[in-house]
Amino acid sequence: MTKIIGLVRHFKVNKEFPLRQFVTVSELIAWLEEYDIADIHDGTTDLRGFNWEKCFASDLPRAIKTARSIYDGEITVMPELRELTPPSFNTNIRIPFIGWGVLFKIAPLLSRRYRRMIREVEARINRALDVILSSEEEHILVVSHWALMLYMRKQLVKRGFKGPRMRQVENGKLHVFQAITVQSPYPIKNKQTHNQLD
């Protein structure tokens, strides 16, 4: 049986990013808290004709609502699939909203504490994958979030899955990962049977 994992980012959230605004850390955190509870826009996902037999989703509302929209069966909710918590900065300066996104990306290079947090994220992703991949079902959907999906892709590849690079993680788009069947490097010789003629 070949496992196929489908990663889907939740549908677009009904809260616009304040891209042109200058915000402080505290204002950014307040915005993220509102984002976490905001509703989602209606969307569609091309499930590529697969017979998806099981679905796991983050416990955040936007992921659960998306999972219910694209999957008719029972959904297993997992806190381990939550989005990454952004790093905190001890400053009151105002910078463009998008600038905080750049700082989040380089934070592991600047902060030991954030590097430790990333290791903890990878550990919880692996705990989630242990559960997901132990399922008897062959085709499994996972509805989660942008940054977490990038780290989950890395762990799937380490576990022998092949899939897209995911440079752009669009809302509602399906990314398919398939387990690679490892073949023996040694040729298998035909066994001679008793009734084989010379």
mmCIF file with all atom_site columns, C-alpha atoms in Angstrom:
data_model
loop_
_atom_site.group_PDB
_atom_site.id
_atom_site.type_symbol
_atom_site.label_atom_id
_atom_site.label_alt_id
_atom_site.label_comp_id
_atom_site.label_asym_id
_atom_site.label_entity_id
_atom_site.label_seq_id
_atom_site.pdbx_PDB_ins_code
_atom_site.Cartn_x
_atom_site.Cartn_y
_atom_site.Cartn_z
_atom_site.occupancy
_atom_site.B_iso_or_equiv
_atom_site.pdbx_formal_charge
_atom_site.auth_seq_id
_atom_site.auth_comp_id
_atom_site.auth_asym_id
_atom_site.auth_atom_id
_atom_site.pdbx_PDB_model_num
ATOM 1   C CA . MET A 1 1   ? 0.000   0.000   0.000   1.00 0.00 ? 1   MET A CA 1
ATOM 2   C CA . THR A 1 2   ? 1.389   3.411   -1.035  1.00 0.00 ? 2   THR A CA 1
ATOM 3   C CA . LYS A 1 3   ? 0.585   6.301   1.277   1.00 0.00 ? 3   LYS A CA 1
ATOM 4   C CA . ILE A 1 4   ? -0.497  9.544   -0.352  1.00 0.00 ? 4   ILE A CA 1
ATOM 5   C CA . ILE A 1 5   ? -0.668  12.692  1.790   1.00 0.00 ? 5   ILE A CA 1
ATOM 6   C CA . GLY A 1 6   ? -2.512  15.771  0.562   1.00 0.00 ? 6   GLY A CA 1
ATOM 7   C CA . LEU A 1 7   ? -1.545  19.047  2.244   1.00 0.00 ? 7   LEU A CA 1
ATOM 8   C CA . VAL A 1 8   ? -4.051  21.910  1.992   1.00 0.00 ? 8   VAL A CA 1
ATOM 9   C CA . ARG A 1 9   ? -3.713  25.415  3.383   1.00 0.00 ? 9   ARG A CA 1
ATOM 10  C CA . HIS A 1 10  ? -6.955  26.813  4.818   1.00 0.00 ? 10  HIS A CA 1
ATOM 11  C CA . PHE A 1 11  ? -9.133  29.080  2.683   1.00 0.00 ? 11  PHE A CA 1
ATOM 12  C CA . LYS A 1 12  ? -8.470  32.823  2.619   1.00 0.00 ? 12  LYS A CA 1
ATOM 13  C CA . VAL A 1 13  ? -9.316  34.517  5.915   1.00 0.00 ? 13  VAL A CA 1
ATOM 14  C CA . ASN A 1 14  ? -11.826 37.369  5.935   1.00 0.00 ? 14  ASN A CA 1
ATOM 15  C CA . LYS A 1 15  ? -9.323  39.852  7.370   1.00 0.00 ? 15  LYS A CA 1
ATOM 16  C CA . GLU A 1 16  ? -7.053  41.845  5.122   1.00 0.00 ? 16  GLU A CA 1
ATOM 17  C CA . PHE A 1 17  ? -3.341  42.145  5.837   1.00 0.00 ? 17  PHE A CA 1
ATOM 18  C CA . PRO A 1 18  ? -2.434  45.763  6.708   1.00 0.00 ? 18  PRO A CA 1
ATOM 19  C CA . LEU A 1 19  ? 0.431   45.723  4.243   1.00 0.00 ? 19  LEU A CA 1
ATOM 20  C CA . ARG A 1 20  ? 0.824   49.512  4.017   1.00 0.00 ? 20  ARG A CA 1
ATOM 21  C CA . GLN A 1 21  ? 0.606   50.180  7.721   1.00 0.00 ? 21  GLN A CA 1
ATOM 22  C CA . PHE A 1 22  ? 3.427   50.693  10.213  1.00 0.00 ? 22  PHE A CA 1
ATOM 23  C CA . VAL A 1 23  ? 2.748   48.640  13.342  1.00 0.00 ? 23  VAL A CA 1
ATOM 24  C CA . THR A 1 24  ? 4.399   47.821  16.666  1.00 0.00 ? 24  THR A CA 1
ATOM 25  C CA . VAL A 1 25  ? 4.875   44.297  18.024  1.00 0.00 ? 25  VAL A CA 1
ATOM 26  C CA . SER A 1 26  ? 1.877   44.654  20.342  1.00 0.00 ? 26  SER A CA 1
ATOM 27  C CA . GLU A 1 27  ? -0.310  45.865  17.465  1.00 0.00 ? 27  GLU A CA 1
ATOM 28  C CA . LEU A 1 28  ? 0.893   42.965  15.330  1.00 0.00 ? 28  LEU A CA 1
ATOM 29  C CA . ILE A 1 29  ? 0.041   40.443  18.061  1.00 0.00 ? 29  ILE A CA 1
ATOM 30  C CA . ALA A 1 30  ? -3.425  41.980  18.471  1.00 0.00 ? 30  ALA A CA 1
ATOM 31  C CA . TRP A 1 31  ? -3.963  41.710  14.706  1.00 0.00 ? 31  TRP A CA 1
ATOM 32  C CA . LEU A 1 32  ? -2.867  38.038  14.725  1.00 0.00 ? 32  LEU A CA 1
ATOM 33  C CA . GLU A 1 33  ? -5.293  37.257  17.565  1.00 0.00 ? 33  GLU A CA 1
ATOM 34  C CA . GLU A 1 34  ? -8.143  38.736  15.510  1.00 0.00 ? 34  GLU A CA 1
ATOM 35  C CA . TYR A 1 35  ? -6.928  36.810  12.460  1.00 0.00 ? 35  TYR A CA 1
ATOM 36  C CA . ASP A 1 36  ? -7.053  33.531  14.400  1.00 0.00 ? 36  ASP A CA 1
ATOM 37  C CA . ILE A 1 37  ? -10.783 33.881  15.125  1.00 0.00 ? 37  ILE A CA 1
ATOM 38  C CA . ALA A 1 38  ? -11.854 35.535  11.858  1.00 0.00 ? 38  ALA A CA 1
ATOM 39  C CA . ASP A 1 39  ? -14.157 33.749  9.420   1.00 0.00 ? 39  ASP A CA 1
ATOM 40  C CA . ILE A 1 40  ? -13.013 32.460  6.029   1.00 0.00 ? 40  ILE A CA 1
ATOM 41  C CA . HIS A 1 41  ? -14.107 33.255  2.493   1.00 0.00 ? 41  HIS A CA 1
ATOM 42  C CA . ASP A 1 42  ? -15.898 30.531  0.565   1.00 0.00 ? 42  ASP A CA 1
ATOM 43  C CA . GLY A 1 43  ? -13.436 28.597  -1.532  1.00 0.00 ? 43  GLY A CA 1
ATOM 44  C CA . THR A 1 44  ? -12.915 25.443  -3.555  1.00 0.00 ? 44  THR A CA 1
ATOM 45  C CA . THR A 1 45  ? -10.156 22.845  -3.687  1.00 0.00 ? 45  THR A CA 1
ATOM 46  C CA . ASP A 1 46  ? -9.324  20.626  -6.647  1.00 0.00 ? 46  ASP A CA 1
ATOM 47  C CA . LEU A 1 47  ? -8.945  17.221  -4.968  1.00 0.00 ? 47  LEU A CA 1
ATOM 48  C CA . ARG A 1 48  ? -7.411  15.821  -8.172  1.00 0.00 ? 48  ARG A CA 1
ATOM 49  C CA . GLY A 1 49  ? -9.729  12.797  -8.357  1.00 0.00 ? 49  GLY A CA 1
ATOM 50  C CA . PHE A 1 50  ? -8.226  11.010  -5.359  1.00 0.00 ? 50  PHE A CA 1
ATOM 51  C CA . ASN A 1 51  ? -10.477 9.037   -3.036  1.00 0.00 ? 51  ASN A CA 1
ATOM 52  C CA . TRP A 1 52  ? -9.496  10.791  0.188   1.00 0.00 ? 52  TRP A CA 1
ATOM 53  C CA . GLU A 1 53  ? -10.307 8.384   3.015   1.00 0.00 ? 53  GLU A CA 1
ATOM 54  C CA . LYS A 1 54  ? -9.309  10.368  6.089   1.00 0.00 ? 54  LYS A CA 1
ATOM 55  C CA . CYS A 1 55  ? -8.804  14.004  7.031   1.00 0.00 ? 55  CYS A CA 1
ATOM 56  C CA . PHE A 1 56  ? -6.753  15.662  9.767   1.00 0.00 ? 56  PHE A CA 1
ATOM 57  C CA . ALA A 1 57  ? -6.977  19.384  10.531  1.00 0.00 ? 57  ALA A CA 1
ATOM 58  C CA . SER A 1 58  ? -5.450  22.016  12.786  1.00 0.00 ? 58  SER A CA 1
ATOM 59  C CA . ASP A 1 59  ? -7.624  23.015  15.732  1.00 0.00 ? 59  ASP A CA 1
ATOM 60  C CA . LEU A 1 60  ? -7.788  26.662  14.594  1.00 0.00 ? 60  LEU A CA 1
ATOM 61  C CA . PRO A 1 61  ? -11.246 27.676  13.266  1.00 0.00 ? 61  PRO A CA 1
ATOM 62  C CA . ARG A 1 62  ? -10.063 28.577  9.747   1.00 0.00 ? 62  ARG A CA 1
ATOM 63  C CA . ALA A 1 63  ? -8.560  25.117  9.241   1.00 0.00 ? 63  ALA A CA 1
ATOM 64  C CA . ILE A 1 64  ? -11.566 23.254  10.662  1.00 0.00 ? 64  ILE A CA 1
ATOM 65  C CA . LYS A 1 65  ? -14.012 25.221  8.497   1.00 0.00 ? 65  LYS A CA 1
ATOM 66  C CA . THR A 1 66  ? -11.901 24.573  5.409   1.00 0.00 ? 66  THR A CA 1
ATOM 67  C CA . ALA A 1 67  ? -11.695 20.849  6.184   1.00 0.00 ? 67  ALA A CA 1
ATOM 68  C CA . ARG A 1 68  ? -15.464 20.650  6.581   1.00 0.00 ? 68  ARG A CA 1
ATOM 69  C CA . SER A 1 69  ? -15.896 22.403  3.251   1.00 0.00 ? 69  SER A CA 1
ATOM 70  C CA . ILE A 1 70  ? -13.688 20.037  1.237   1.00 0.00 ? 70  ILE A CA 1
ATOM 71  C CA . TYR A 1 71  ? -14.189 16.725  3.089   1.00 0.00 ? 71  TYR A CA 1
ATOM 72  C CA . ASP A 1 72  ? -17.501 15.011  3.819   1.00 0.00 ? 72  ASP A CA 1
ATOM 73  C CA . GLY A 1 73  ? -16.327 12.463  6.390   1.00 0.00 ? 73  GLY A CA 1
ATOM 74  C CA . GLU A 1 74  ? -15.205 12.665  9.990   1.00 0.00 ? 74  GLU A CA 1
ATOM 75  C CA . ILE A 1 75  ? -12.357 15.111  10.662  1.00 0.00 ? 75  ILE A CA 1
ATOM 76  C CA . THR A 1 76  ? -9.638  14.434  13.218  1.00 0.00 ? 76  THR A CA 1
ATOM 77  C CA . VAL A 1 77  ? -8.614  17.722  14.866  1.00 0.00 ? 77  VAL A CA 1
ATOM 78  C CA . MET A 1 78  ? -4.993  17.983  16.009  1.00 0.00 ? 78  MET A CA 1
ATOM 79  C CA . PRO A 1 79  ? -3.447  20.882  17.984  1.00 0.00 ? 79  PRO A CA 1
ATOM 80  C CA . GLU A 1 80  ? -0.059  19.716  16.656  1.00 0.00 ? 80  GLU A CA 1
ATOM 81  C CA . LEU A 1 81  ? -1.071  21.075  13.228  1.00 0.00 ? 81  LEU A CA 1
ATOM 82  C CA . ARG A 1 82  ? -1.407  24.667  14.485  1.00 0.00 ? 82  ARG A CA 1
ATOM 83  C CA . GLU A 1 83  ? 0.460   27.491  12.805  1.00 0.00 ? 83  GLU A CA 1
ATOM 84  C CA . LEU A 1 84  ? 3.856   28.534  14.164  1.00 0.00 ? 84  LEU A CA 1
ATOM 85  C CA . THR A 1 85  ? 3.842   31.170  16.887  1.00 0.00 ? 85  THR A CA 1
ATOM 86  C CA . PRO A 1 86  ? 5.724   34.255  15.652  1.00 0.00 ? 86  PRO A CA 1
ATOM 87  C CA . PRO A 1 87  ? 8.803   35.281  17.652  1.00 0.00 ? 87  PRO A CA 1
ATOM 88  C CA . SER A 1 88  ? 8.509   38.145  20.115  1.00 0.00 ? 88  SER A CA 1
ATOM 89  C CA . PHE A 1 89  ? 10.697  41.232  19.904  1.00 0.00 ? 89  PHE A CA 1
ATOM 90  C CA . ASN A 1 90  ? 11.343  43.491  22.888  1.00 0.00 ? 90  ASN A CA 1
ATOM 91  C CA . THR A 1 91  ? 10.808  46.792  21.106  1.00 0.00 ? 91  THR A CA 1
ATOM 92  C CA . ASN A 1 92  ? 8.122   49.402  20.500  1.00 0.00 ? 92  ASN A CA 1
ATOM 93  C CA . ILE A 1 93  ? 9.358   50.579  17.118  1.00 0.00 ? 93  ILE A CA 1
ATOM 94  C CA . ARG A 1 94  ? 6.925   50.795  14.227  1.00 0.00 ? 94  ARG A CA 1
ATOM 95  C CA . ILE A 1 95  ? 7.896   49.114  10.995  1.00 0.00 ? 95  ILE A CA 1
ATOM 96  C CA . PRO A 1 96  ? 5.863   48.104  7.933   1.00 0.00 ? 96  PRO A CA 1
ATOM 97  C CA . PHE A 1 97  ? 3.664   45.074  8.502   1.00 0.00 ? 97  PHE A CA 1
ATOM 98  C CA . ILE A 1 98  ? 5.500   43.143  5.791   1.00 0.00 ? 98  ILE A CA 1
ATOM 99  C CA . GLY A 1 99  ? 8.786   43.973  7.538   1.00 0.00 ? 99  GLY A CA 1
ATOM 100 C CA . TRP A 1 100 ? 7.746   41.861  10.516  1.00 0.00 ? 100 TRP A CA 1
ATOM 101 C CA . GLY A 1 101 ? 7.318   38.956  8.107   1.00 0.00 ? 101 GLY A CA 1
ATOM 102 C CA . VAL A 1 102 ? 10.922  39.381  6.963   1.00 0.00 ? 102 VAL A CA 1
ATOM 103 C CA . LEU A 1 103 ? 12.105  39.465  10.581  1.00 0.00 ? 103 LEU A CA 1
ATOM 104 C CA . PHE A 1 104 ? 10.185  36.269  11.335  1.00 0.00 ? 104 PHE A CA 1
ATOM 105 C CA . LYS A 1 105 ? 11.963  34.507  8.476   1.00 0.00 ? 105 LYS A CA 1
ATOM 106 C CA . ILE A 1 106 ? 15.434  35.485  9.689   1.00 0.00 ? 106 ILE A CA 1
ATOM 107 C CA . ALA A 1 107 ? 14.644  35.114  13.405  1.00 0.00 ? 107 ALA A CA 1
ATOM 108 C CA . PRO A 1 108 ? 16.239  31.618  13.607  1.00 0.00 ? 108 PRO A CA 1
ATOM 109 C CA . LEU A 1 109 ? 19.514  33.252  12.539  1.00 0.00 ? 109 LEU A CA 1
ATOM 110 C CA . LEU A 1 110 ? 19.262  35.893  15.248  1.00 0.00 ? 110 LEU A CA 1
ATOM 111 C CA . SER A 1 111 ? 17.768  34.132  18.247  1.00 0.00 ? 111 SER A CA 1
ATOM 112 C CA . ARG A 1 112 ? 18.701  30.930  20.052  1.00 0.00 ? 112 ARG A CA 1
ATOM 113 C CA . ARG A 1 113 ? 15.294  30.955  21.691  1.00 0.00 ? 113 ARG A CA 1
ATOM 114 C CA . TYR A 1 114 ? 13.564  30.977  18.317  1.00 0.00 ? 114 TYR A CA 1
ATOM 115 C CA . ARG A 1 115 ? 15.836  28.194  17.041  1.00 0.00 ? 115 ARG A CA 1
ATOM 116 C CA . ARG A 1 116 ? 14.752  26.170  20.063  1.00 0.00 ? 116 ARG A CA 1
ATOM 117 C CA . MET A 1 117 ? 11.123  26.950  19.245  1.00 0.00 ? 117 MET A CA 1
ATOM 118 C CA . ILE A 1 118 ? 11.639  25.716  15.674  1.00 0.00 ? 118 ILE A CA 1
ATOM 119 C CA . ARG A 1 119 ? 13.037  22.439  17.022  1.00 0.00 ? 119 ARG A CA 1
ATOM 120 C CA . GLU A 1 120 ? 9.932   22.121  19.196  1.00 0.00 ? 120 GLU A CA 1
ATOM 121 C CA . VAL A 1 121 ? 7.743   22.770  16.143  1.00 0.00 ? 121 VAL A CA 1
ATOM 122 C CA . GLU A 1 122 ? 9.562   20.063  14.195  1.00 0.00 ? 122 GLU A CA 1
ATOM 123 C CA . ALA A 1 123 ? 9.084   17.684  17.134  1.00 0.00 ? 123 ALA A CA 1
ATOM 124 C CA . ARG A 1 124 ? 5.311   18.269  17.232  1.00 0.00 ? 124 ARG A CA 1
ATOM 125 C CA . ILE A 1 125 ? 5.102   17.909  13.444  1.00 0.00 ? 125 ILE A CA 1
ATOM 126 C CA . ASN A 1 126 ? 6.818   14.540  13.767  1.00 0.00 ? 126 ASN A CA 1
ATOM 127 C CA . ARG A 1 127 ? 4.393   13.533  16.526  1.00 0.00 ? 127 ARG A CA 1
ATOM 128 C CA . ALA A 1 128 ? 1.522   14.453  14.212  1.00 0.00 ? 128 ALA A CA 1
ATOM 129 C CA . LEU A 1 129 ? 3.053   12.531  11.304  1.00 0.00 ? 129 LEU A CA 1
ATOM 130 C CA . ASP A 1 130 ? 3.533   9.468   13.499  1.00 0.00 ? 130 ASP A CA 1
ATOM 131 C CA . VAL A 1 131 ? -0.227  9.455   14.089  1.00 0.00 ? 131 VAL A CA 1
ATOM 132 C CA . ILE A 1 132 ? -1.193  10.373  10.507  1.00 0.00 ? 132 ILE A CA 1
ATOM 133 C CA . LEU A 1 133 ? 1.061   7.792   8.855   1.00 0.00 ? 133 LEU A CA 1
ATOM 134 C CA . SER A 1 134 ? -0.006  5.040   11.259  1.00 0.00 ? 134 SER A CA 1
ATOM 135 C CA . SER A 1 135 ? -3.554  5.291   9.876   1.00 0.00 ? 135 SER A CA 1
ATOM 136 C CA . GLU A 1 136 ? -4.723  2.302   7.869   1.00 0.00 ? 136 GLU A CA 1
ATOM 137 C CA . GLU A 1 137 ? -6.112  4.567   5.149   1.00 0.00 ? 137 GLU A CA 1
ATOM 138 C CA . GLU A 1 138 ? -4.034  5.091   2.021   1.00 0.00 ? 138 GLU A CA 1
ATOM 139 C CA . HIS A 1 139 ? -5.135  8.589   0.940   1.00 0.00 ? 139 HIS A CA 1
ATOM 140 C CA . ILE A 1 140 ? -5.043  11.178  3.737   1.00 0.00 ? 140 ILE A CA 1
ATOM 141 C CA . LEU A 1 141 ? -5.818  14.912  3.689   1.00 0.00 ? 141 LEU A CA 1
ATOM 142 C CA . VAL A 1 142 ? -4.114  17.318  6.091   1.00 0.00 ? 142 VAL A CA 1
ATOM 143 C CA . VAL A 1 143 ? -5.538  20.854  6.407   1.00 0.00 ? 143 VAL A CA 1
ATOM 144 C CA . SER A 1 144 ? -3.130  23.237  8.088   1.00 0.00 ? 144 SER A CA 1
ATOM 145 C CA . HIS A 1 145 ? -1.261  26.545  7.721   1.00 0.00 ? 145 HIS A CA 1
ATOM 146 C CA . TRP A 1 146 ? 1.353   28.173  5.539   1.00 0.00 ? 146 TRP A CA 1
ATOM 147 C CA . ALA A 1 147 ? 4.530   28.075  7.652   1.00 0.00 ? 147 ALA A CA 1
ATOM 148 C CA . LEU A 1 148 ? 3.733   24.764  9.327   1.00 0.00 ? 148 LEU A CA 1
ATOM 149 C CA . MET A 1 149 ? 3.162   23.135  5.919   1.00 0.00 ? 149 MET A CA 1
ATOM 150 C CA . LEU A 1 150 ? 6.657   24.173  4.817   1.00 0.00 ? 150 LEU A CA 1
ATOM 151 C CA . TYR A 1 151 ? 8.174   22.422  7.830   1.00 0.00 ? 151 TYR A CA 1
ATOM 152 C CA . MET A 1 152 ? 5.867   19.424  7.349   1.00 0.00 ? 152 MET A CA 1
ATOM 153 C CA . ARG A 1 153 ? 7.069   19.108  3.764   1.00 0.00 ? 153 ARG A CA 1
ATOM 154 C CA . LYS A 1 154 ? 10.664  18.843  5.021   1.00 0.00 ? 154 LYS A CA 1
ATOM 155 C CA . GLN A 1 155 ? 9.709   16.069  7.436   1.00 0.00 ? 155 GLN A CA 1
ATOM 156 C CA . LEU A 1 156 ? 7.723   14.177  4.777   1.00 0.00 ? 156 LEU A CA 1
ATOM 157 C CA . VAL A 1 157 ? 10.727  14.246  2.445   1.00 0.00 ? 157 VAL A CA 1
ATOM 158 C CA . LYS A 1 158 ? 12.928  12.933  5.258   1.00 0.00 ? 158 LYS A CA 1
ATOM 159 C CA . ARG A 1 159 ? 10.430  10.099  5.690   1.00 0.00 ? 159 ARG A CA 1
ATOM 160 C CA . GLY A 1 160 ? 10.684  9.075   2.056   1.00 0.00 ? 160 GLY A CA 1
ATOM 161 C CA . PHE A 1 161 ? 7.869   11.058  0.428   1.00 0.00 ? 161 PHE A CA 1
ATOM 162 C CA . LYS A 1 162 ? 8.106   12.890  -2.867  1.00 0.00 ? 162 LYS A CA 1
ATOM 163 C CA . GLY A 1 163 ? 6.148   16.036  -3.647  1.00 0.00 ? 163 GLY A CA 1
ATOM 164 C CA . PRO A 1 164 ? 6.226   19.665  -4.838  1.00 0.00 ? 164 PRO A CA 1
ATOM 165 C CA . ARG A 1 165 ? 8.651   22.271  -3.492  1.00 0.00 ? 165 ARG A CA 1
ATOM 166 C CA . MET A 1 166 ? 5.774   24.517  -2.327  1.00 0.00 ? 166 MET A CA 1
ATOM 167 C CA . ARG A 1 167 ? 7.453   27.883  -2.871  1.00 0.00 ? 167 ARG A CA 1
ATOM 168 C CA . GLN A 1 168 ? 3.966   29.378  -3.011  1.00 0.00 ? 168 GLN A CA 1
ATOM 169 C CA . VAL A 1 169 ? 1.433   27.971  -0.557  1.00 0.00 ? 169 VAL A CA 1
ATOM 170 C CA . GLU A 1 170 ? -1.865  29.243  -1.928  1.00 0.00 ? 170 GLU A CA 1
ATOM 171 C CA . ASN A 1 171 ? -5.045  29.114  0.110   1.00 0.00 ? 171 ASN A CA 1
ATOM 172 C CA . GLY A 1 172 ? -7.068  26.008  -0.699  1.00 0.00 ? 172 GLY A CA 1
ATOM 173 C CA . LYS A 1 173 ? -4.509  24.467  -3.066  1.00 0.00 ? 173 LYS A CA 1
ATOM 174 C CA . LEU A 1 174 ? -3.797  20.728  -2.773  1.00 0.00 ? 174 LEU A CA 1
ATOM 175 C CA . HIS A 1 175 ? -0.155  19.597  -2.594  1.00 0.00 ? 175 HIS A CA 1
ATOM 176 C CA . VAL A 1 176 ? 0.234   15.831  -3.078  1.00 0.00 ? 176 VAL A CA 1
ATOM 177 C CA . PHE A 1 177 ? 3.051   13.797  -1.497  1.00 0.00 ? 177 PHE A CA 1
ATOM 178 C CA . GLN A 1 178 ? 3.527   10.135  -2.305  1.00 0.00 ? 178 GLN A CA 1
ATOM 179 C CA . ALA A 1 179 ? 5.629   7.602   -0.458  1.00 0.00 ? 179 ALA A CA 1
ATOM 180 C CA . ILE A 1 180 ? 8.544   6.411   -2.554  1.00 0.00 ? 180 ILE A CA 1
ATOM 181 C CA . THR A 1 181 ? 8.876   2.649   -2.939  1.00 0.00 ? 181 THR A CA 1
ATOM 182 C CA . VAL A 1 182 ? 12.514  1.765   -2.331  1.00 0.00 ? 182 VAL A CA 1
ATOM 183 C CA . GLN A 1 183 ? 13.766  -0.915  -4.686  1.00 0.00 ? 183 GLN A CA 1
ATOM 184 C CA . SER A 1 184 ? 16.587  -3.273  -3.874  1.00 0.00 ? 184 SER A CA 1
ATOM 185 C CA . PRO A 1 185 ? 19.867  -2.376  -5.661  1.00 0.00 ? 185 PRO A CA 1
ATOM 186 C CA . TYR A 1 186 ? 20.492  -6.091  -6.198  1.00 0.00 ? 186 TYR A CA 1
ATOM 187 C CA . PRO A 1 187 ? 18.790  -7.917  -9.100  1.00 0.00 ? 187 PRO A CA 1
ATOM 188 C CA . ILE A 1 188 ? 16.428  -10.709 -8.086  1.00 0.00 ? 188 ILE A CA 1
ATOM 189 C CA . LYS A 1 189 ? 17.407  -13.982 -9.711  1.00 0.00 ? 189 LYS A CA 1
ATOM 190 C CA . ASN A 1 190 ? 14.737  -16.352 -10.910 1.00 0.00 ? 190 ASN A CA 1
ATOM 191 C CA . LYS A 1 191 ? 14.624  -19.399 -8.693  1.00 0.00 ? 191 LYS A CA 1
ATOM 192 C CA . GLN A 1 192 ? 14.946  -22.684 -10.529 1.00 0.00 ? 192 GLN A CA 1
ATOM 193 C CA . THR A 1 193 ? 12.007  -25.008 -9.937  1.00 0.00 ? 193 THR A CA 1
ATOM 194 C CA . HIS A 1 194 ? 12.046  -28.820 -10.007 1.00 0.00 ? 194 HIS A CA 1
ATOM 195 C CA . ASN A 1 195 ? 10.043  -29.013 -13.229 1.00 0.00 ? 195 ASN A CA 1
ATOM 196 C CA . GLN A 1 196 ? 12.246  -26.516 -15.125 1.00 0.00 ? 196 GLN A CA 1
ATOM 197 C CA . LEU A 1 197 ? 13.844  -28.049 -18.180 1.00 0.00 ? 197 LEU A CA 1
ATOM 198 C CA . ASP A 1 198 ? 17.534  -27.661 -19.080 1.00 0.00 ? 198 ASP A CA 1
#
